[in-house]
Amino acid sequence: MSSAPKPLLALAWPMIASFTTRFAFSLVDLVYARALLDEEPGAVAALGLYMPFATLYIAMWVGLSAGLTASLANAFGRRDAERIEASKVAVKRFLWVLAPITAILGGSLWFVIPAVGPSLGLEPELIDAFRVYGTVMLVGMPILGFPSVLPDSIVKAHHDTKTTMYAGFAASLTNIALNTIFVFVFSWGLFGIAFATVLSRLSAYGYSAYRARILEAARQDSPDWKEVRDTGYAPTRPPLPDILRLAVPAALTYVLMFVELILINRNLLSAEDSTKAIEAYGIFHQVMNLALMPTIATAVALVPFLGRAAAEGRLRTIRKDIIQGVSLSTGIALLITVPAGLIFPAEIASFFAKSSSDEGLLDSPLLLDALAWLPVTVLASLPYLLFRPVFEALQRPSIGVRLTLIRFLALSWPLVFLSGFAADQLDISRIQAVIGALTIACVATSLLTATGSIAMLKERAGSESPA
């Protein structure tokens, strides 16, 4: 393993390519689902209805990965080989418990949704479609997706984000190939789309595990690992509690987002045409996430970058890296959202939207109303997503937790709840009111997060001994 640290952009660009490409390929699921609408009318809406549960899975995966990556990066910076091995063993044992429990709970959807769906206002075809798609995803993703947490975290802590990029490419190409076979050759419908997504995780895991073994073997053979460095950043807790403590802020964001999406779907179910409203928000949400992928990828790279810089006493030198990360994330976000939301919204809508009914989604303004918000909502979200991981990297996760609680409990949840009343009073569509509420919450939280993280970076840098 090379002891020379990499600049932030060198860590970030492979992850930006990986995250953005992987998510762009995942949008193909919408295209395949659209092709099924004659046989399965609720196909597109089922993918939108699954979004909260996808967010819950991401919460657990990203939380554990962020916690383990930060912990390993800290140990790498201190050359603490014993802590590294203990952390890997602790996470392996934890995943052996987490994966089956999560899969069993996910499988209960098959029995629960037919019973509760009608009372939630779901149409019969949507219940049938979501029952199939949701159950396969909720059972399969924990079993085949969680194992990749360990190798993915190891390679990121080694500053080898190219492996993450290639693993993402492998998963994306596998997903497309299997989708084509399962949907158009085997005619497996929504089951085939979900099963293809689940199986594609195996290719990502295989490549990441292969690279992790090589990097760890090189580290163990390196003469640079003879003694532990005392930099003042040594953890005081056992490995698993320390990892989970660092994982909570990253995971909490997605857990609370899960509730937020439930509230949004519940709000939209009260709209005049609920299925179209859910379809429209699902497409908006997917395009918004595509635009935010570079920011999320840069934030993920920021954890090992700052964790190692802090452990090695180099925080004075990273200002340029932070500015470059912000500039790149903002530029790519605008490059995606301005054309999609303001220049070519009709073309974007026609690519994703279709309905088996005589009056399709494009015959109503719902989707165009939603897409028009894209640039503003994405820019409002960017500082919070980019800067919140600073607190985990600097071993102060409790601050990130407080900001996350403010973002959801004090802002977005109440505003989403009130958006229905606002829509009636302002005579606008519910989807416009919901997205407007989320944008206001993002602006306020982004200001708090950016201000707090920059102040902490300056404080820690000022306390370092001059080189």
Short mmCIF file of C-alpha atoms in Angstrom, two decimals:
data_model
loop_
_atom_site.label_atom_id
_atom_site.label_comp_id
_atom_site.label_asym_id
_atom_site.label_seq_id
_atom_site.Cartn_x
_atom_site.Cartn_y
_atom_site.Cartn_z
CA MET A 1 0.00 0.00 0.00
CA SER A 2 1.35 3.44 -0.90
CA SER A 3 1.65 5.73 2.11
CA ALA A 4 1.22 8.87 -0.03
CA PRO A 5 -2.27 10.40 0.44
CA LYS A 6 -4.32 11.35 -2.61
CA PRO A 7 -6.09 14.69 -3.19
CA LEU A 8 -9.86 14.75 -2.82
CA LEU A 9 -10.64 14.93 -6.54
CA ALA A 10 -8.40 11.95 -7.23
CA LEU A 11 -10.52 10.00 -4.73
CA ALA A 12 -13.81 11.52 -5.85
CA TRP A 13 -13.78 11.27 -9.64
CA PRO A 14 -13.86 7.45 -9.86
CA MET A 15 -16.72 7.41 -7.35
CA ILE A 16 -18.55 10.15 -9.25
CA ALA A 17 -18.23 8.10 -12.43
CA SER A 18 -19.33 4.96 -10.59
CA PHE A 19 -22.26 6.42 -8.65
CA THR A 20 -23.59 8.47 -11.57
CA THR A 21 -23.23 5.70 -14.13
CA ARG A 22 -24.70 3.10 -11.78
CA PHE A 23 -27.68 5.31 -10.98
CA ALA A 24 -28.18 6.26 -14.62
CA PHE A 25 -28.27 2.58 -15.53
CA SER A 26 -30.72 1.95 -12.69
CA LEU A 27 -33.10 4.38 -14.38
CA VAL A 28 -33.35 1.75 -17.10
CA ASP A 29 -35.63 -0.10 -14.67
CA LEU A 30 -38.21 2.63 -15.31
CA VAL A 31 -37.90 2.07 -19.05
CA TYR A 32 -38.36 -1.68 -18.66
CA ALA A 33 -41.28 -1.10 -16.28
CA ARG A 34 -42.86 1.25 -18.81
CA ALA A 35 -42.71 -1.54 -21.39
CA LEU A 36 -44.76 -3.74 -19.05
CA LEU A 37 -47.66 -1.35 -18.51
CA ASP A 38 -50.05 -3.16 -20.86
CA GLU A 39 -49.64 -6.39 -18.84
CA GLU A 40 -48.90 -4.82 -15.42
CA PRO A 41 -50.58 -1.39 -15.23
CA GLY A 42 -49.06 -0.54 -11.86
CA ALA A 43 -45.45 -1.24 -12.90
CA VAL A 44 -44.07 2.33 -12.98
CA ALA A 45 -45.96 3.41 -9.87
CA ALA A 46 -44.70 0.29 -8.05
CA LEU A 47 -41.12 1.47 -8.52
CA GLY A 48 -42.11 4.86 -7.10
CA LEU A 49 -43.86 3.23 -4.16
CA TYR A 50 -40.73 1.19 -3.44
CA MET A 51 -38.53 4.31 -3.11
CA PRO A 52 -38.96 4.65 0.68
CA PHE A 53 -37.90 1.04 1.20
CA ALA A 54 -34.92 1.47 -1.12
CA THR A 55 -33.94 4.44 1.02
CA LEU A 56 -34.13 2.30 4.15
CA TYR A 57 -31.79 -0.29 2.61
CA ILE A 58 -29.42 2.48 1.55
CA ALA A 59 -29.51 3.82 5.11
CA MET A 60 -28.14 0.59 6.51
CA TRP A 61 -25.62 0.01 3.71
CA VAL A 62 -24.28 3.57 3.57
CA GLY A 63 -24.27 3.93 7.35
CA LEU A 64 -22.20 0.80 7.90
CA SER A 65 -19.90 1.60 4.99
CA ALA A 66 -19.32 5.18 6.18
CA GLY A 67 -18.65 4.05 9.74
CA LEU A 68 -16.27 1.28 8.71
CA THR A 69 -14.50 3.44 6.12
CA ALA A 70 -13.94 6.25 8.65
CA SER A 71 -12.72 3.77 11.26
CA LEU A 72 -10.33 2.05 8.83
CA ALA A 73 -9.06 5.37 7.44
CA ASN A 74 -8.27 6.49 10.98
CA ALA A 75 -6.43 3.22 11.68
CA PHE A 76 -4.53 3.48 8.39
CA GLY A 77 -3.41 6.99 9.27
CA ARG A 78 -2.13 5.75 12.65
CA ARG A 79 -0.69 2.51 11.19
CA ASP A 80 -2.73 0.48 13.70
CA ALA A 81 -2.84 -2.99 12.11
CA GLU A 82 -4.46 -4.60 15.16
CA ARG A 83 -7.39 -2.16 15.05
CA ILE A 84 -7.90 -2.81 11.34
CA GLU A 85 -8.23 -6.56 11.78
CA ALA A 86 -10.52 -6.18 14.79
CA SER A 87 -12.79 -3.81 12.82
CA LYS A 88 -13.09 -6.23 9.90
CA VAL A 89 -14.00 -9.15 12.17
CA ALA A 90 -16.58 -7.09 14.06
CA VAL A 91 -18.36 -6.01 10.87
CA LYS A 92 -18.39 -9.54 9.45
CA ARG A 93 -20.13 -10.84 12.55
CA PHE A 94 -22.60 -7.96 12.55
CA LEU A 95 -23.55 -8.54 8.89
CA TRP A 96 -24.19 -12.24 9.56
CA VAL A 97 -26.95 -11.13 11.95
CA LEU A 98 -28.25 -8.06 10.08
CA ALA A 99 -28.72 -9.59 6.61
CA PRO A 100 -31.08 -12.49 7.47
CA ILE A 101 -33.15 -10.45 9.93
CA THR A 102 -33.64 -7.67 7.38
CA ALA A 103 -34.55 -10.16 4.64
CA ILE A 104 -37.15 -11.89 6.83
CA LEU A 105 -38.75 -8.57 7.71
CA GLY A 106 -38.77 -7.59 4.03
CA GLY A 107 -40.46 -10.83 3.05
CA SER A 108 -43.42 -9.96 5.27
CA LEU A 109 -44.44 -7.37 2.65
CA TRP A 110 -45.89 -10.21 0.55
CA PHE A 111 -48.51 -10.85 3.24
CA VAL A 112 -48.96 -7.32 4.60
CA ILE A 113 -49.54 -5.21 1.49
CA PRO A 114 -52.70 -7.01 0.26
CA ALA A 115 -54.25 -6.49 3.71
CA VAL A 116 -53.34 -2.83 4.22
CA GLY A 117 -53.16 -1.60 0.61
CA PRO A 118 -56.88 -0.85 0.14
CA SER A 119 -57.04 1.15 3.37
CA LEU A 120 -54.09 3.24 2.12
CA GLY A 121 -55.95 4.10 -1.06
CA LEU A 122 -53.81 1.94 -3.36
CA GLU A 123 -55.47 0.74 -6.53
CA PRO A 124 -55.62 -3.07 -7.02
CA GLU A 125 -53.17 -3.14 -9.92
CA LEU A 126 -50.66 -1.11 -7.89
CA ILE A 127 -51.00 -3.48 -4.94
CA ASP A 128 -50.31 -6.49 -7.17
CA ALA A 129 -47.31 -4.88 -8.85
CA PHE A 130 -45.77 -3.58 -5.63
CA ARG A 131 -46.27 -6.91 -3.89
CA VAL A 132 -44.09 -8.67 -6.45
CA TYR A 133 -41.43 -6.02 -7.01
CA GLY A 134 -41.14 -4.92 -3.37
CA THR A 135 -40.89 -8.43 -1.92
CA VAL A 136 -38.12 -9.55 -4.27
CA MET A 137 -36.11 -6.39 -3.60
CA LEU A 138 -36.61 -6.39 0.17
CA VAL A 139 -35.56 -10.02 0.50
CA GLY A 140 -32.78 -10.09 -2.08
CA MET A 141 -30.92 -6.85 -1.47
CA PRO A 142 -29.91 -7.57 2.16
CA ILE A 143 -28.76 -11.09 1.32
CA LEU A 144 -26.73 -10.20 -1.77
CA GLY A 145 -26.07 -6.51 -1.16
CA PHE A 146 -24.88 -6.23 2.44
CA PRO A 147 -21.79 -8.46 2.01
CA SER A 148 -20.17 -5.84 -0.25
CA VAL A 149 -20.03 -3.35 2.66
CA LEU A 150 -16.77 -4.87 3.91
CA PRO A 151 -14.64 -4.98 0.73
CA ASP A 152 -16.03 -1.67 -0.51
CA SER A 153 -15.05 0.05 2.76
CA ILE A 154 -11.58 -1.51 2.70
CA VAL A 155 -10.75 -0.28 -0.79
CA LYS A 156 -12.08 3.22 -0.05
CA ALA A 157 -9.99 3.40 3.12
CA HIS A 158 -6.99 2.45 0.96
CA HIS A 159 -7.87 5.49 -1.21
CA ASP A 160 -8.55 3.12 -4.11
CA THR A 161 -11.85 4.54 -5.30
CA LYS A 162 -11.26 3.25 -8.83
CA THR A 163 -12.24 -0.18 -7.55
CA THR A 164 -15.58 1.25 -6.42
CA MET A 165 -15.99 2.71 -9.91
CA TYR A 166 -15.27 -0.57 -11.71
CA ALA A 167 -17.49 -2.50 -9.30
CA GLY A 168 -20.30 -0.06 -10.07
CA PHE A 169 -19.80 -0.50 -13.80
CA ALA A 170 -19.89 -4.28 -13.39
CA ALA A 171 -23.16 -4.13 -11.44
CA SER A 172 -24.74 -1.75 -13.96
CA LEU A 173 -23.88 -3.80 -17.01
CA THR A 174 -24.98 -7.00 -15.28
CA ASN A 175 -28.29 -5.37 -14.37
CA ILE A 176 -29.00 -4.31 -17.95
CA ALA A 177 -28.08 -7.68 -19.39
CA LEU A 178 -30.20 -9.60 -16.90
CA ASN A 179 -33.12 -7.16 -17.29
CA THR A 180 -33.15 -7.75 -21.02
CA ILE A 181 -33.05 -11.52 -20.61
CA PHE A 182 -35.59 -11.76 -17.78
CA VAL A 183 -38.11 -9.29 -19.23
CA PHE A 184 -37.94 -9.86 -22.99
CA VAL A 185 -36.72 -13.46 -23.23
CA PHE A 186 -38.19 -15.13 -20.15
CA SER A 187 -41.19 -12.72 -19.84
CA TRP A 188 -40.81 -12.53 -16.07
CA GLY A 189 -42.21 -8.98 -15.86
CA LEU A 190 -41.67 -6.99 -12.67
CA PHE A 191 -40.27 -10.07 -10.95
CA GLY A 192 -37.56 -10.19 -13.62
CA ILE A 193 -36.68 -6.50 -13.16
CA ALA A 194 -36.31 -6.90 -9.41
CA PHE A 195 -34.44 -10.21 -9.65
CA ALA A 196 -31.98 -8.70 -12.16
CA THR A 197 -31.25 -5.81 -9.79
CA VAL A 198 -30.63 -8.18 -6.88
CA LEU A 199 -28.34 -10.52 -8.82
CA SER A 200 -26.30 -7.62 -10.20
CA ARG A 201 -24.95 -6.99 -6.67
CA LEU A 202 -22.89 -10.17 -6.96
CA SER A 203 -20.64 -8.82 -9.69
CA ALA A 204 -19.88 -5.69 -7.66
CA TYR A 205 -19.10 -7.76 -4.59
CA GLY A 206 -16.82 -10.13 -6.47
CA TYR A 207 -14.63 -7.41 -7.93
CA SER A 208 -14.44 -5.38 -4.69
CA ALA A 209 -13.50 -8.48 -2.68
CA TYR A 210 -10.78 -9.38 -5.17
CA ARG A 211 -9.22 -5.91 -5.00
CA ALA A 212 -9.55 -5.71 -1.20
CA ARG A 213 -7.53 -8.91 -0.80
CA ILE A 214 -4.74 -7.53 -3.01
CA LEU A 215 -4.58 -4.19 -1.18
CA GLU A 216 -4.60 -5.77 2.25
CA ALA A 217 -1.83 -8.20 1.28
CA ALA A 218 0.28 -5.27 0.07
CA ARG A 219 -0.36 -3.37 3.30
CA GLN A 220 0.65 -6.27 5.48
CA ASP A 221 3.90 -6.66 3.53
CA SER A 222 4.74 -2.94 3.72
CA PRO A 223 7.71 -1.92 5.96
CA ASP A 224 5.84 1.31 6.79
CA TRP A 225 3.68 -0.55 9.33
CA LYS A 226 6.19 -1.27 12.08
CA GLU A 227 4.69 0.88 14.85
CA VAL A 228 1.51 2.78 15.64
CA ARG A 229 1.59 6.55 15.19
CA ASP A 230 0.37 8.69 18.09
CA THR A 231 -1.55 11.55 16.44
CA GLY A 232 -4.20 12.19 19.09
CA TYR A 233 -6.96 10.57 17.02
CA ALA A 234 -6.92 7.09 18.56
CA PRO A 235 -10.43 5.68 19.21
CA THR A 236 -11.41 4.88 22.79
CA ARG A 237 -14.22 2.39 22.10
CA PRO A 238 -14.20 -1.25 20.94
CA PRO A 239 -14.37 -1.61 17.13
CA LEU A 240 -18.08 -2.33 16.60
CA PRO A 241 -19.44 0.40 18.94
CA ASP A 242 -17.02 2.86 17.36
CA ILE A 243 -18.09 1.89 13.83
CA LEU A 244 -21.78 2.06 14.70
CA ARG A 245 -21.28 5.43 16.40
CA LEU A 246 -19.80 6.76 13.18
CA ALA A 247 -22.43 4.95 11.09
CA VAL A 248 -25.43 6.50 12.82
CA PRO A 249 -25.28 9.98 11.22
CA ALA A 250 -24.98 8.61 7.68
CA ALA A 251 -27.66 5.99 8.28
CA LEU A 252 -29.97 8.32 10.18
CA THR A 253 -30.28 10.64 7.21
CA TYR A 254 -31.65 7.84 5.05
CA VAL A 255 -33.83 6.37 7.80
CA LEU A 256 -35.53 9.72 8.31
CA MET A 257 -35.72 10.15 4.54
CA PHE A 258 -37.59 6.82 4.48
CA VAL A 259 -40.24 8.34 6.75
CA GLU A 260 -40.24 11.50 4.65
CA LEU A 261 -40.96 9.51 1.49
CA ILE A 262 -43.74 7.63 3.27
CA LEU A 263 -45.29 11.00 4.21
CA ILE A 264 -44.91 12.24 0.64
CA ASN A 265 -46.56 9.15 -0.84
CA ARG A 266 -49.34 9.39 1.74
CA ASN A 267 -49.84 13.04 0.82
CA LEU A 268 -49.93 12.30 -2.89
CA LEU A 269 -52.40 9.46 -2.36
CA SER A 270 -54.85 12.21 -1.37
CA ALA A 271 -54.41 13.91 -4.73
CA GLU A 272 -57.16 13.77 -7.34
CA ASP A 273 -55.23 11.26 -9.45
CA SER A 274 -53.02 9.50 -6.93
CA THR A 275 -51.37 6.96 -9.22
CA LYS A 276 -50.25 9.64 -11.69
CA ALA A 277 -49.03 11.82 -8.82
CA ILE A 278 -46.90 8.98 -7.40
CA GLU A 279 -45.55 8.18 -10.87
CA ALA A 280 -44.65 11.86 -11.42
CA TYR A 281 -42.92 12.24 -8.06
CA GLY A 282 -41.07 8.96 -8.56
CA ILE A 283 -39.63 10.20 -11.87
CA PHE A 284 -38.74 13.61 -10.36
CA HIS A 285 -37.06 11.89 -7.42
CA GLN A 286 -35.01 9.64 -9.69
CA VAL A 287 -33.78 12.50 -11.90
CA MET A 288 -33.00 14.58 -8.79
CA ASN A 289 -30.95 11.72 -7.34
CA LEU A 290 -29.10 11.37 -10.63
CA ALA A 291 -28.10 15.03 -10.41
CA LEU A 292 -27.02 14.59 -6.78
CA MET A 293 -24.94 11.44 -7.38
CA PRO A 294 -21.71 13.42 -7.95
CA THR A 295 -22.29 15.27 -4.68
CA ILE A 296 -23.02 12.05 -2.78
CA ALA A 297 -19.96 10.40 -4.32
CA THR A 298 -17.74 13.34 -3.35
CA ALA A 299 -19.15 13.22 0.19
CA VAL A 300 -18.34 9.50 0.40
CA ALA A 301 -14.78 10.21 -0.76
CA LEU A 302 -14.55 13.01 1.79
CA VAL A 303 -14.77 10.52 4.69
CA PRO A 304 -11.49 8.63 4.05
CA PHE A 305 -9.85 11.81 2.74
CA LEU A 306 -10.55 13.86 5.88
CA GLY A 307 -10.19 10.88 8.23
CA ARG A 308 -6.65 10.26 7.04
CA ALA A 309 -5.75 13.97 6.78
CA ALA A 310 -6.86 14.52 10.38
CA ALA A 311 -4.99 11.46 11.68
CA GLU A 312 -1.83 12.62 9.88
CA GLY A 313 -2.16 16.27 10.96
CA ARG A 314 -2.72 17.68 7.45
CA LEU A 315 -6.01 19.60 7.79
CA ARG A 316 -4.19 22.88 7.11
CA THR A 317 -3.53 21.73 3.54
CA ILE A 318 -6.99 20.66 2.35
CA ARG A 319 -8.81 23.96 1.67
CA LYS A 320 -8.17 23.77 -2.07
CA ASP A 321 -9.51 20.21 -2.14
CA ILE A 322 -12.78 21.26 -0.48
CA ILE A 323 -13.29 24.16 -2.90
CA GLN A 324 -12.65 21.88 -5.87
CA GLY A 325 -15.14 19.31 -4.52
CA VAL A 326 -17.86 21.92 -4.06
CA SER A 327 -17.25 23.42 -7.51
CA LEU A 328 -17.32 20.07 -9.28
CA SER A 329 -20.50 18.91 -7.51
CA THR A 330 -22.31 22.17 -8.24
CA GLY A 331 -21.24 22.26 -11.88
CA ILE A 332 -22.39 18.72 -12.63
CA ALA A 333 -25.68 19.27 -10.77
CA LEU A 334 -26.46 22.32 -12.90
CA LEU A 335 -25.39 20.52 -16.06
CA ILE A 336 -28.06 17.88 -15.39
CA THR A 337 -30.90 19.86 -13.79
CA VAL A 338 -31.04 22.95 -16.00
CA PRO A 339 -31.63 20.97 -19.22
CA ALA A 340 -33.91 18.42 -17.52
CA GLY A 341 -36.00 20.95 -15.58
CA LEU A 342 -35.96 24.12 -17.69
CA ILE A 343 -34.90 23.39 -21.29
CA PHE A 344 -36.07 19.87 -22.18
CA PRO A 345 -38.63 18.88 -19.52
CA ALA A 346 -41.13 17.61 -22.07
CA GLU A 347 -38.52 15.37 -23.66
CA ILE A 348 -37.46 14.01 -20.27
CA ALA A 349 -41.07 13.39 -19.37
CA SER A 350 -41.81 11.59 -22.63
CA PHE A 351 -38.79 9.33 -22.13
CA PHE A 352 -39.96 8.04 -18.75
CA ALA A 353 -43.70 8.56 -18.67
CA LYS A 354 -46.31 6.37 -20.23
CA SER A 355 -49.61 5.02 -19.08
CA SER A 356 -51.81 2.20 -20.17
CA SER A 357 -54.84 4.49 -19.76
CA ASP A 358 -56.20 6.67 -22.53
CA GLU A 359 -55.07 9.81 -20.72
CA GLY A 360 -51.43 9.21 -19.82
CA LEU A 361 -49.20 11.01 -17.40
CA LEU A 362 -48.14 13.51 -20.05
CA ASP A 363 -51.76 14.64 -20.51
CA SER A 364 -51.59 16.26 -17.06
CA PRO A 365 -49.10 18.93 -15.91
CA LEU A 366 -47.99 16.94 -12.86
CA LEU A 367 -44.64 15.73 -14.19
CA LEU A 368 -43.76 19.06 -15.83
CA ASP A 369 -44.66 20.86 -12.59
CA ALA A 370 -42.28 18.59 -10.70
CA LEU A 371 -39.38 18.79 -13.17
CA ALA A 372 -39.45 22.59 -13.09
CA TRP A 373 -38.29 22.45 -9.47
CA LEU A 374 -35.20 20.36 -10.24
CA PRO A 375 -32.44 23.05 -10.33
CA VAL A 376 -33.61 24.82 -7.18
CA THR A 377 -34.21 21.67 -5.12
CA VAL A 378 -30.91 20.07 -6.10
CA LEU A 379 -28.86 23.18 -5.32
CA ALA A 380 -30.67 23.53 -2.00
CA SER A 381 -29.76 19.92 -1.10
CA LEU A 382 -26.12 20.03 -2.17
CA PRO A 383 -24.35 21.66 0.85
CA TYR A 384 -26.10 19.42 3.38
CA LEU A 385 -25.21 16.22 1.52
CA LEU A 386 -21.63 17.29 0.84
CA PHE A 387 -20.64 18.70 4.24
CA ARG A 388 -22.49 16.51 6.72
CA PRO A 389 -19.89 13.65 6.49
CA VAL A 390 -17.23 16.11 7.74
CA PHE A 391 -18.40 15.45 11.28
CA GLU A 392 -17.99 11.67 11.02
CA ALA A 393 -14.55 12.04 9.43
CA LEU A 394 -13.45 14.29 12.32
CA GLN A 395 -14.87 11.87 14.92
CA ARG A 396 -17.73 14.22 15.94
CA PRO A 397 -20.79 12.33 14.65
CA SER A 398 -23.15 13.75 17.29
CA ILE A 399 -23.16 17.11 15.47
CA GLY A 400 -24.21 15.42 12.25
CA VAL A 401 -26.99 13.65 14.15
CA ARG A 402 -28.34 16.95 15.47
CA LEU A 403 -28.33 18.52 12.03
CA THR A 404 -30.09 15.50 10.56
CA LEU A 405 -32.78 15.63 13.23
CA ILE A 406 -33.32 19.33 12.55
CA ARG A 407 -33.54 18.64 8.81
CA PHE A 408 -36.32 16.10 9.14
CA LEU A 409 -38.11 16.41 12.48
CA ALA A 410 -38.19 20.20 12.70
CA LEU A 411 -38.38 21.08 9.01
CA SER A 412 -39.27 18.62 6.25
CA TRP A 413 -41.77 16.41 8.08
CA PRO A 414 -43.93 19.30 9.35
CA LEU A 415 -43.64 21.15 6.04
CA VAL A 416 -44.60 18.08 3.99
CA PHE A 417 -47.56 17.51 6.30
CA LEU A 418 -48.68 21.12 5.86
CA SER A 419 -48.08 21.12 2.10
CA GLY A 420 -51.53 19.67 1.46
CA PHE A 421 -53.13 22.67 3.14
CA ALA A 422 -50.77 25.00 1.27
CA ALA A 423 -51.77 23.44 -2.06
CA ASP A 424 -55.43 24.15 -1.35
CA GLN A 425 -54.79 27.70 -0.20
CA LEU A 426 -52.43 28.63 -3.03
CA ASP A 427 -54.39 26.71 -5.69
CA ILE A 428 -51.38 24.70 -6.83
CA SER A 429 -50.91 20.98 -7.35
CA ARG A 430 -50.00 18.81 -4.38
CA ILE A 431 -46.77 17.76 -6.06
CA GLN A 432 -45.65 21.40 -6.36
CA ALA A 433 -46.48 22.02 -2.71
CA VAL A 434 -44.61 18.90 -1.55
CA ILE A 435 -41.46 19.72 -3.52
CA GLY A 436 -41.58 23.34 -2.40
CA ALA A 437 -41.75 22.19 1.23
CA LEU A 438 -38.73 19.93 0.76
CA THR A 439 -36.77 22.73 -0.90
CA ILE A 440 -37.36 25.09 2.03
CA ALA A 441 -36.18 22.41 4.47
CA CYS A 442 -33.05 21.76 2.39
CA VAL A 443 -32.10 25.44 2.20
CA ALA A 444 -32.26 25.91 5.96
CA THR A 445 -30.36 22.69 6.77
CA SER A 446 -27.69 23.31 4.13
CA LEU A 447 -26.89 26.71 5.60
CA LEU A 448 -26.49 25.22 9.09
CA THR A 449 -24.41 22.27 7.87
CA ALA A 450 -22.02 24.25 5.69
CA THR A 451 -21.46 26.88 8.38
CA GLY A 452 -20.85 24.33 11.16
CA SER A 453 -18.55 22.02 9.17
CA ILE A 454 -16.38 24.82 7.82
CA ALA A 455 -16.02 26.26 11.32
CA MET A 456 -14.96 22.86 12.67
CA LEU A 457 -12.41 22.34 9.90
CA LYS A 458 -10.88 25.74 10.64
CA GLU A 459 -10.79 24.99 14.37
CA ARG A 460 -9.10 21.60 13.94
CA ALA A 461 -6.64 22.96 11.38
CA GLY A 462 -5.73 25.79 13.74
CA SER A 463 -4.95 23.33 16.53
CA GLU A 464 -2.44 21.37 14.43
CA SER A 465 1.26 21.84 14.91
CA PRO A 466 2.85 23.69 11.96
CA ALA A 467 4.60 21.32 9.56
#
